[in-house]
Amino acid sequence: MPDPAPRTALVISAHAADFVWRCGGAIALHARRGYQVTVACLSFGERGESARLWKEGRGLDEVKAIRRDEAEKAAAVLGVHRLECFDLGDYPLRMTDDDKLRLVALIRDVQPRFMLSHSQYDPYNTDHMYTTQVALEARMIAQAWGHNPGEKVLGAPQLYLFEPHQSEQMGWKPDTFLDITPVWEKKRAAMECMNGQLHLWEYYTCVAQQRANHFKRNSGGQAGGRDCSHAEGFQSVFPRTVDEL
Amino acid sequence: MPDPAPRTALVISAHAADFVWRCGGAIALHARRGYQVTVACLSFGERGESARLWKEGRGLDEVKAIRRDEAEKAAAVLGVHRLECFDLGDYPLRMTDDDKLRLVALIRDVQPRFMLSHSQYDPYNTDHMYTTQVALEARMIAQAWGHNPGEKVLGAPQLYLFEPHQSEQMGWKPDTFLDITPVWEKKRAAMECMNGQLHLWEYYTCVAQQRANHFKRNSGGQAGGRDCSHAEGFQSVFPRTVDEL
Amino acid sequence: MPDPAPRTALVISAHAADFVWRCGGAIALHARRGYQVTVACLSFGERGESARLWKEGRGLDEVKAIRRDEAEKAAAVLGVHRLECFDLGDYPLRMTDDDKLRLVALIRDVQPRFMLSHSQYDPYNTDHMYTTQVALEARMIAQAWGHNPGEKVLGAPQLYLFEPHQSEQMGWKPDTFLDITPVWEKKRAAMECMNGQLHLWEYYTCVAQQRANHFKRNSGGQAGGRDCSHAEGFQSVFPRTVDEL
Amino acid sequence: MPDPAPRTALVISAHAADFVWRCGGAIALHARRGYQVTVACLSFGERGESARLWKEGRGLDEVKAIRRDEAEKAAAVLGVHRLECFDLGDYPLRMTDDDKLRLVALIRDVQPRFMLSHSQYDPYNTDHMYTTQVALEARMIAQAWGHNPGEKVLGAPQLYLFEPHQSEQMGWKPDTFLDITPVWEKKRAAMECMNGQLHLWEYYTCVAQQRANHFKRNSGGQAGGRDCSHAEGFQSVFPRTVDEL
Amino acid sequence: MPDPAPRTALVISAHAADFVWRCGGAIALHARRGYQVTVACLSFGERGESARLWKEGRGLDEVKAIRRDEAEKAAAVLGVHRLECFDLGDYPLRMTDDDKLRLVALIRDVQPRFMLSHSQYDPYNTDHMYTTQVALEARMIAQAWGHNPGEKVLGAPQLYLFEPHQSEQMGWKPDTFLDITPVWEKKRAAMECMNGQLHLWEYYTCVAQQRANHFKRNSGGQAGGRDCSHAEGFQSVFPRTVDEL
Amino acid sequence: MPDPAPRTALVISAHAADFVWRCGGAIALHARRGYQVTVACLSFGERGESARLWKEGRGLDEVKAIRRDEAEKAAAVLGVHRLECFDLGDYPLRMTDDDKLRLVALIRDVQPRFMLSHSQYDPYNTDHMYTTQVALEARMIAQAWGHNPGEKVLGAPQLYLFEPHQSEQMGWKPDTFLDITPVWEKKRAAMECMNGQLHLWEYYTCVAQQRANHFKRNSGGQAGGRDCSHAEGFQSVFPRTVDEL
C-alpha cells in the first residue's frame, strides 16, 4: 500500500541543467527514500547555457527542444517525480505576476517538506539570484491564508541554497553536507545527459569528491569520521527546529 | 542494562551562571534523554557578575563560595553529570597554557557529541569571546594525534554558540531552535538558584517564550507548526553532516 | 500659541498592523511630545496577516474592512495625526510608479524630521524588504529639486528601521533604544485593537520589556543606568550629525 | 600604423556627471594610453543632480540641454571616444527591457576590456545601485551565445566599481588604486565643465589627493613608495587572472 | 559657580599623535563645552611613527622626548585636561596585566561619559586594533563591582571609534559626524605641533573638510542642511539610549 | 650576469606542509621566473598534521625529523631558495616576542615583493589564523624606522592569503587566480613528498583543476578565455597600485 501522504520536495531551477549539477544527488537520494521530488525548471537555459549548440548553428526552437530532452532524461535518471518546465526564457529570466502565481500554485500543490534553489548573490548570473528572490516571494504568498482561500496553505519548509559555480564569489557558505554516495552513479549518469556541457562532468565529479572530504571532516575526521565518497553541500536560509542537538 | 557508551555533551561557560541562562534547557533535555552532560565553569563570575553580593559587602572568598554553591544547586536541578569548576578568576578571565591543557584533557575525557559555548563577538564582555576562542583552540588540540599520544583523540563535535545577552549586538544568529518545553520547569528552577541575579529570571523566561514563538514559526507556522511553549536558540560554528535534508 | 511649524514624523508600514507592533511606542511618545505623526499603511495585510479572519470564512472586502477598522482604532489610541491607507494589496505588495509618486507626495507634504520603516532584509516576508527599498527610493525622489519643481523639497531625514519579527534572521541590529515607558499603556491598548493577532500581544510586551533591559544596560547598567520599564529598538540607515558626542 | 584592434573600455554612468567625478582620471589615462573609452550616460541627472539650475527657474528641457552640453564638454576634455546618452530620466532611473537590450548592444559593440560603474549599495541614491544591477545583467546577456546569435559575444571583462560619495556608507572598499597624476589637469578641467556642482570641484580634488596618499602607502610607503600626486580608487567585482603575483 | 561634577571624556590613543589627527576636534570642542578630557597615550609612537626623526639619526630616548614634547604641546593647544603617557613602547605595543589595570584605574578615576579609541580592524597597524581590544577589556573590568570593591564602578559609556587612515580598508563606518567648525583652528594648530609628520597636516585638513561635506548632506543637504566647514566622523560600538528619535 | 637585486617572495606557513598544498604552484612558478622564494615554516605540524605517523607509533623527534625531511624535499622540488624552519611546535603554535622578532628579521632580510600566509579566520585550526595575525604584526614591525635603526626597512608588500581547506567556512574569497600550468608537475611532485597525507594529493589536484576552471571563466570564459589546466587562488589583504586597469 503506498504511503497515504508521501513526503515531497521541490527544486526551483533557473535553467534546465542547474538541478542536475547542483542537487542531482539530493534528488536521487530522496527519491530513493520515497520522496516525491518535483523540479520546476523556469527556463531551458537556451540562450545562456547552450553555447555548444549555438556554435553548431542551431535555431532557438531546436536548442530548446534539445535542452528539454536532456532535462527530461536527466530527471528520469534521478527519479524526479514531476518535471515542470515553465519555459520563461533566460538571459534574462523574467517572471510576470502570473508566472509567479503559477509557481505559488505549484508550491501549494506539492506541499514540499523542503525547497531547493540558487544562492542569494551571483554577479556572474543575475538569473540565479532573481530565481531565489522569487522563490522567497512565492513561498511567502503560498503561506498566506488569504491567497486563494480554501486551498491548503503552505507550512514553513526550509529553503536550501544549492552550490553555485565559484562558491566563494557568491558569498555561499554550506552549513549542511549530504552524503550522496548511495546514488552517486545516478548523479553521474544524469550529468552525462547534458551533452552541451561536457566540461562540467568532471568538474562536478570533483566537487562531489571534495564535499565528501568535507563530510568526513565534519562527521568526525580522522577519529570517527564516517566514510563517504561523494557529497553535496547546501546553505540553509531558515533556522531549523529540533528536539535534540 | 545501562548504555555501554553513553552519549555525552560539554558546556564551556565563562562564568558560573552562564550555563544556566543560556543553555539550561539544552542541558536538562539532554540529561533526560540519557546524555551525560559535563559543565566546565571557567570562573564563578565572582568579580563581574555578582554585583548584589558586593553591594552587600561580602569578601571575595565569600562571593566565590556563594556562587559555587548556586552553580552546584543549579547543576543538580538540571541533571548535570559533572560540574568542573576551573576557578580561574574573571574580569578578566585568563588561561595559561596549563589551564588550556586542563580543558583539553577534560574534552578528551568527556568525548562530547557536541559542545556549547559563547558567541564569537561580545564587546560588552571580553571574557565571553575569549572563552569561545579558547574552546576552538582546545578542540583543535584535542583532535591532534600527536598531543598525548595514546589518549583517545577527539572527533569533530559541533560547537554550538548559546544565546548571549543582547543577541543582535554580538552578531549572533541562531540557526537551531531546540524545544525545551518538557524540561522548562527545571530550567526555571535552576535559574531561581541564582539569587544574585533576580532580575534575569523573568528576562530569560521571556527569552524562552520568544524562542518558542520562533520555533513554531520555523516548524510550520500557522499551517502545521508544532506547539512549543519554551525553546532555546543556538548558532552552529561548523556544518552538519546528514543523510536526509 | 501652538508651534507654527510643528515637528513631524512619517511611518511607512507594509501592512496595517506593523506600525503598532514595531513602533507604536515611538508614535505615541512623539505624539505626546507634540509631533504630528503620519502613518502610511501600504496595505491592510489582508491576505497574509489575517489568518484568523480567513479561518472564520470572511471574504476579502470584509477582511479589509475589519483590518482598516483595527488600524484606525490603534492609530487613534496612539495619537496618530494622519493615517493614510494606500490599499495596494499584500502578499505580494506591488507599487506602480504612480503609487510611488503618491508616497513621494506624502513625504513632501509631511516633511518628516525622521522616517520609520522595515528592516532591509527579511526572507520570511518580501513585502517588508520591498517596502524599505521603496522608502529609500521615494526619499531620494522627494529630495530632487527637479521633481515637481516649486514644491518644497525634502531635507535628509533619518530612516529608522523598526524591529522585525525574529530580529537576528533579518540582520537587524538596533543602534538606538527609545524609552517608551511614559506611553506604554497606549501601545498595549493599541496592540489590543488588533484582534486577529492575539498571540502577538504578549510577544511584543515581552519585546518591550527586553528592550527596556537593554536600555538600562546601555544607559549605565548597574552603576547609573536609568530605570525604564518598556522600550523600542531602532536601526539607523544614515549617520547622524551632532554638536556633542 | 594604428592598432588594428584598439583596446576599449566602457563606463556606465547613472547621471551625466558621475563619470567625471568618479572615474574621469581613469578615462583620461586610458585614452592617453590608446584605449577607446565609451561612456554610457543613462540620464542627464536632470531632476536629481541639477539643483542649481532648478533654483534658477529653468525648465526640464533647458536643464537637460545644459547638462548634456556639460557632459559633452567634459567628455571631450577627457578624450572620451564615444559618449552615448540614453536619456532615460532620473530620480528614479527606469530601464525597460528594450533599454537594457540597447545597453547590451552597446557592450557587444564596444567589447570592453573592462567596465566601470557604481557601488552595489547606496541608500542615498537608488539610481546608482540600480545601474550596477543592470550593468551586471547586461554583461550576462552580452555573454550569452544565444542572444542575437551571430554577433560577437562578450568575454569576461572586469567590472570596477568607482568611488561613491560617502564611500563608507556604501560598503565600498577600494582594492585598486590608479595613479592619475599624468592626466590630473584633464580631470580637473573636466570637473570644471560641470557648472551646476561647483562645490564638488574642491571635494573631488581632495579625494584625488587622498587616494594618492593611499597609492603611496600601498606601493611602498616611506620605504620605496612611488610618488603620486593624484589617484582614483576602484573596487573589483570579479577576481583577476594573472601569471605573476 | 563651576559644575560640581564636571563632565568628562577619555581618549585611548595607541601612539602619541593619534589623538590629534583622529579626534583633536572632538577634544577641543568638548573642552570648550566644559568637559574635562583625559588622553591616555599608550606609547609615543617612537619606533613606528617617527620616521623622519630616525632618518635624522636620533636615538631612541631623543625620539621619545621629542614625541612627548609634541604630544604635550598639542594637548595644551586642544585644551586636554590631563595627558597620561603610559610609555609602553610601540611596534609592537604590549600591555601586561598590570598595564591594563593601570588603564582600568584611569578609567575609574575619570568616569568618562564617553570614550574614544581606534577602529576594531587594521591590517596595517596591529597596535591600533590591539588598543581597542584592550579598551573594551578595561571598560569591562572597570564595570565589575568585584574589581577593587569600594571604588566607584564605571557606568556604560559609549566607545566611539575615531577615524583610521584608509578608512575603507579597516571596515570603519562612521555613524556620527561631529561639527568641529568652532574649534578648527585649534585642531590645525595642534596638528602643526607634530613636526615629524608634516605630510599629514594637509591630509587631515582635507579629511575634516570632507567630513563637513558629509555633515551637511546628512543634516539636510541642499534643503536645510546646516553649514559646517570642518567635521570629524565616529563609529559607535554600543547602541545609544534616547527619549526622542 | 645575475640580476643584481633579485626579486623575492616570502611564504609564512604554520605547519610544514601548508606551503605545499596551498601555494606550491606559486612558489614553483615564481622560482622559475627568477624570484628567490623563502619559506618560513613555523612548525613541522608534528602533533596536529601527522596522524599517520603517530598511528604507526613514532615518537615526537622521529615525527619531526620525518616531517622536516619531507618539507625539505618538497622545497627542493619547488625550487625554494631558502627554507627556514622555526620549530616552534604546533597545536597550539605559540610565538614569544623573540620568535616574532626572528620573523621580523627574516622579513627584513628577504625584503619580499609579496608575502603569502593563511586565511584570517579558521575555526578548525587556530594555528592558521594565529599565523596570519603574527604575519601582519611582523610586517608592521619590519616597516618601522625605529626598529633596529640602520637596517633596511620594509616597503609595503602585498599579503596574499592562500587557500585554506574548506574555503567557504573560513570566509576566504579569492580575488586573484594564478595560472600554474607551467609548473603543475612540480607541485604534484612536491605534494607526493608528503607521505603522511596521501589523501590530500588527489584532493589538491582537484582544487588546482577547479581553480583553472575559474581562471578560464574570469579570463574570458567561452569567448576568449585563455586555456589553463591548473591554477591557485589567493585573497589580497591590501589594495594594489596600478598604472592601468
PDB file of C-alpha atoms in Angstrom, chain A residues 163 167-168 172 174 177 202-203 205-218 228-231, chain B residues 239, chain F residues 17-18 20-22 122 124 162-170 172 180 184 187-188 191-192 194 197-212 214 229-232:
ATOM      1  CA  GLU A 163      26.043  25.006  -4.695  1.00  0.00           C
ATOM      2  CA  SER A 167      31.070  29.332  -4.487  1.00  0.00           C
ATOM      3  CA  GLU A 168      33.250  31.914  -2.723  1.00  0.00           C
ATOM      4  CA  TRP A 172      27.681  30.978  -0.391  1.00  0.00           C
ATOM      5  CA  PRO A 174      27.413  25.490   3.100  1.00  0.00           C
ATOM      6  CA  PHE A 177      26.653  18.274   3.783  1.00  0.00           C
ATOM      7  CA  GLU A 202      34.465  16.151 -14.449  1.00  0.00           C
ATOM      8  CA  TYR A 203      34.166  19.459 -12.697  1.00  0.00           C
ATOM      9  CA  THR A 205      32.571  14.980 -10.042  1.00  0.00           C
ATOM     10  CA  CYS A 206      35.492  16.763  -8.399  1.00  0.00           C
ATOM     11  CA  VAL A 207      33.076  18.922  -6.434  1.00  0.00           C
ATOM     12  CA  ALA A 208      31.267  15.830  -5.138  1.00  0.00           C
ATOM     13  CA  GLN A 209      34.540  14.264  -4.019  1.00  0.00           C
ATOM     14  CA  GLN A 210      35.645  17.410  -2.270  1.00  0.00           C
ATOM     15  CA  ARG A 211      32.336  17.787  -0.497  1.00  0.00           C
ATOM     16  CA  ALA A 212      32.749  14.151   0.613  1.00  0.00           C
ATOM     17  CA  ASN A 213      36.096  15.101   2.109  1.00  0.00           C
ATOM     18  CA  HIS A 214      34.321  17.890   3.969  1.00  0.00           C
ATOM     19  CA  PHE A 215      31.585  15.497   5.020  1.00  0.00           C
ATOM     20  CA  LYS A 216      34.183  13.207   6.559  1.00  0.00           C
ATOM     21  CA  ARG A 217      35.996  16.024   8.311  1.00  0.00           C
ATOM     22  CA  ASN A 218      32.821  17.337   9.850  1.00  0.00           C
ATOM     23  CA  CYS A 228      31.723   8.975   2.239  1.00  0.00           C
ATOM     24  CA  SER A 229      32.814   9.083  -1.379  1.00  0.00           C
ATOM     25  CA  HIS A 230      30.519  11.784  -2.764  1.00  0.00           C
ATOM     26  CA  ALA A 231      28.523  14.548  -1.152  1.00  0.00           C
TER      27      ALA A 231
ATOM     28  CA  PRO B 239      28.442  22.498   9.059  1.00  0.00           C
TER      29      PRO B 239
ATOM     30  CA  ALA F  17      53.090  21.028   4.608  1.00  0.00           C
ATOM     31  CA  ASP F  18      50.906  24.092   4.260  1.00  0.00           C
ATOM     32  CA  VAL F  20      52.987  22.774  -0.482  1.00  0.00           C
ATOM     33  CA  TRP F  21      49.238  22.306  -0.715  1.00  0.00           C
ATOM     34  CA  ARG F  22      48.313  25.947  -0.601  1.00  0.00           C
ATOM     35  CA  ASP F 122      39.761  29.310  10.620  1.00  0.00           C
ATOM     36  CA  TYR F 124      39.081  24.337  12.619  1.00  0.00           C
ATOM     37  CA  PHE F 162      46.450  31.211   0.241  1.00  0.00           C
ATOM     38  CA  GLU F 163      43.672  28.663   0.020  1.00  0.00           C
ATOM     39  CA  PRO F 164      42.510  27.064   3.257  1.00  0.00           C
ATOM     40  CA  HIS F 165      40.820  23.708   3.480  1.00  0.00           C
ATOM     41  CA  GLN F 166      37.027  24.194   3.310  1.00  0.00           C
ATOM     42  CA  SER F 167      37.384  27.674   1.907  1.00  0.00           C
ATOM     43  CA  GLU F 168      33.800  28.822   2.498  1.00  0.00           C
ATOM     44  CA  GLN F 169      33.951  28.023   6.216  1.00  0.00           C
ATOM     45  CA  MET F 170      36.907  30.372   6.586  1.00  0.00           C
ATOM     46  CA  TRP F 172      38.064  33.175   2.326  1.00  0.00           C
ATOM     47  CA  ILE F 180      50.331  27.382 -12.505  1.00  0.00           C
ATOM     48  CA  TRP F 184      51.991  21.793 -12.285  1.00  0.00           C
ATOM     49  CA  LYS F 187      53.592  20.978  -7.476  1.00  0.00           C
ATOM     50  CA  ARG F 188      52.300  17.438  -7.867  1.00  0.00           C
ATOM     51  CA  MET F 191      52.808  17.051  -2.815  1.00  0.00           C
ATOM     52  CA  GLU F 192      53.954  13.486  -3.285  1.00  0.00           C
ATOM     53  CA  MET F 194      54.249  14.471   1.895  1.00  0.00           C
ATOM     54  CA  GLN F 197      48.900  12.901   3.952  1.00  0.00           C
ATOM     55  CA  LEU F 198      48.302  10.732   0.886  1.00  0.00           C
ATOM     56  CA  HIS F 199      44.604  11.514   0.866  1.00  0.00           C
ATOM     57  CA  LEU F 200      45.381  15.127   0.080  1.00  0.00           C
ATOM     58  CA  TRP F 201      47.257  14.505  -3.160  1.00  0.00           C
ATOM     59  CA  GLU F 202      44.115  13.929  -5.176  1.00  0.00           C
ATOM     60  CA  TYR F 203      42.212  16.489  -3.205  1.00  0.00           C
ATOM     61  CA  TYR F 204      44.571  19.332  -4.091  1.00  0.00           C
ATOM     62  CA  THR F 205      44.869  18.119  -7.662  1.00  0.00           C
ATOM     63  CA  CYS F 206      41.120  18.560  -7.880  1.00  0.00           C
ATOM     64  CA  VAL F 207      41.425  22.003  -6.317  1.00  0.00           C
ATOM     65  CA  ALA F 208      44.015  23.019  -8.913  1.00  0.00           C
ATOM     66  CA  GLN F 209      41.769  21.888 -11.739  1.00  0.00           C
ATOM     67  CA  GLN F 210      38.785  23.721 -10.347  1.00  0.00           C
ATOM     68  CA  ARG F 211      40.757  26.898  -9.877  1.00  0.00           C
ATOM     69  CA  ALA F 212      41.863  26.518 -13.516  1.00  0.00           C
ATOM     70  CA  HIS F 214      37.703  29.614 -12.544  1.00  0.00           C
ATOM     71  CA  SER F 229      44.895  23.351 -16.743  1.00  0.00           C
ATOM     72  CA  HIS F 230      45.868  24.139 -13.148  1.00  0.00           C
ATOM     73  CA  ALA F 231      45.660  27.261 -11.029  1.00  0.00           C
ATOM     74  CA  GLU F 232      45.819  28.555  -7.472  1.00  0.00           C
TER      75      GLU F 232
END
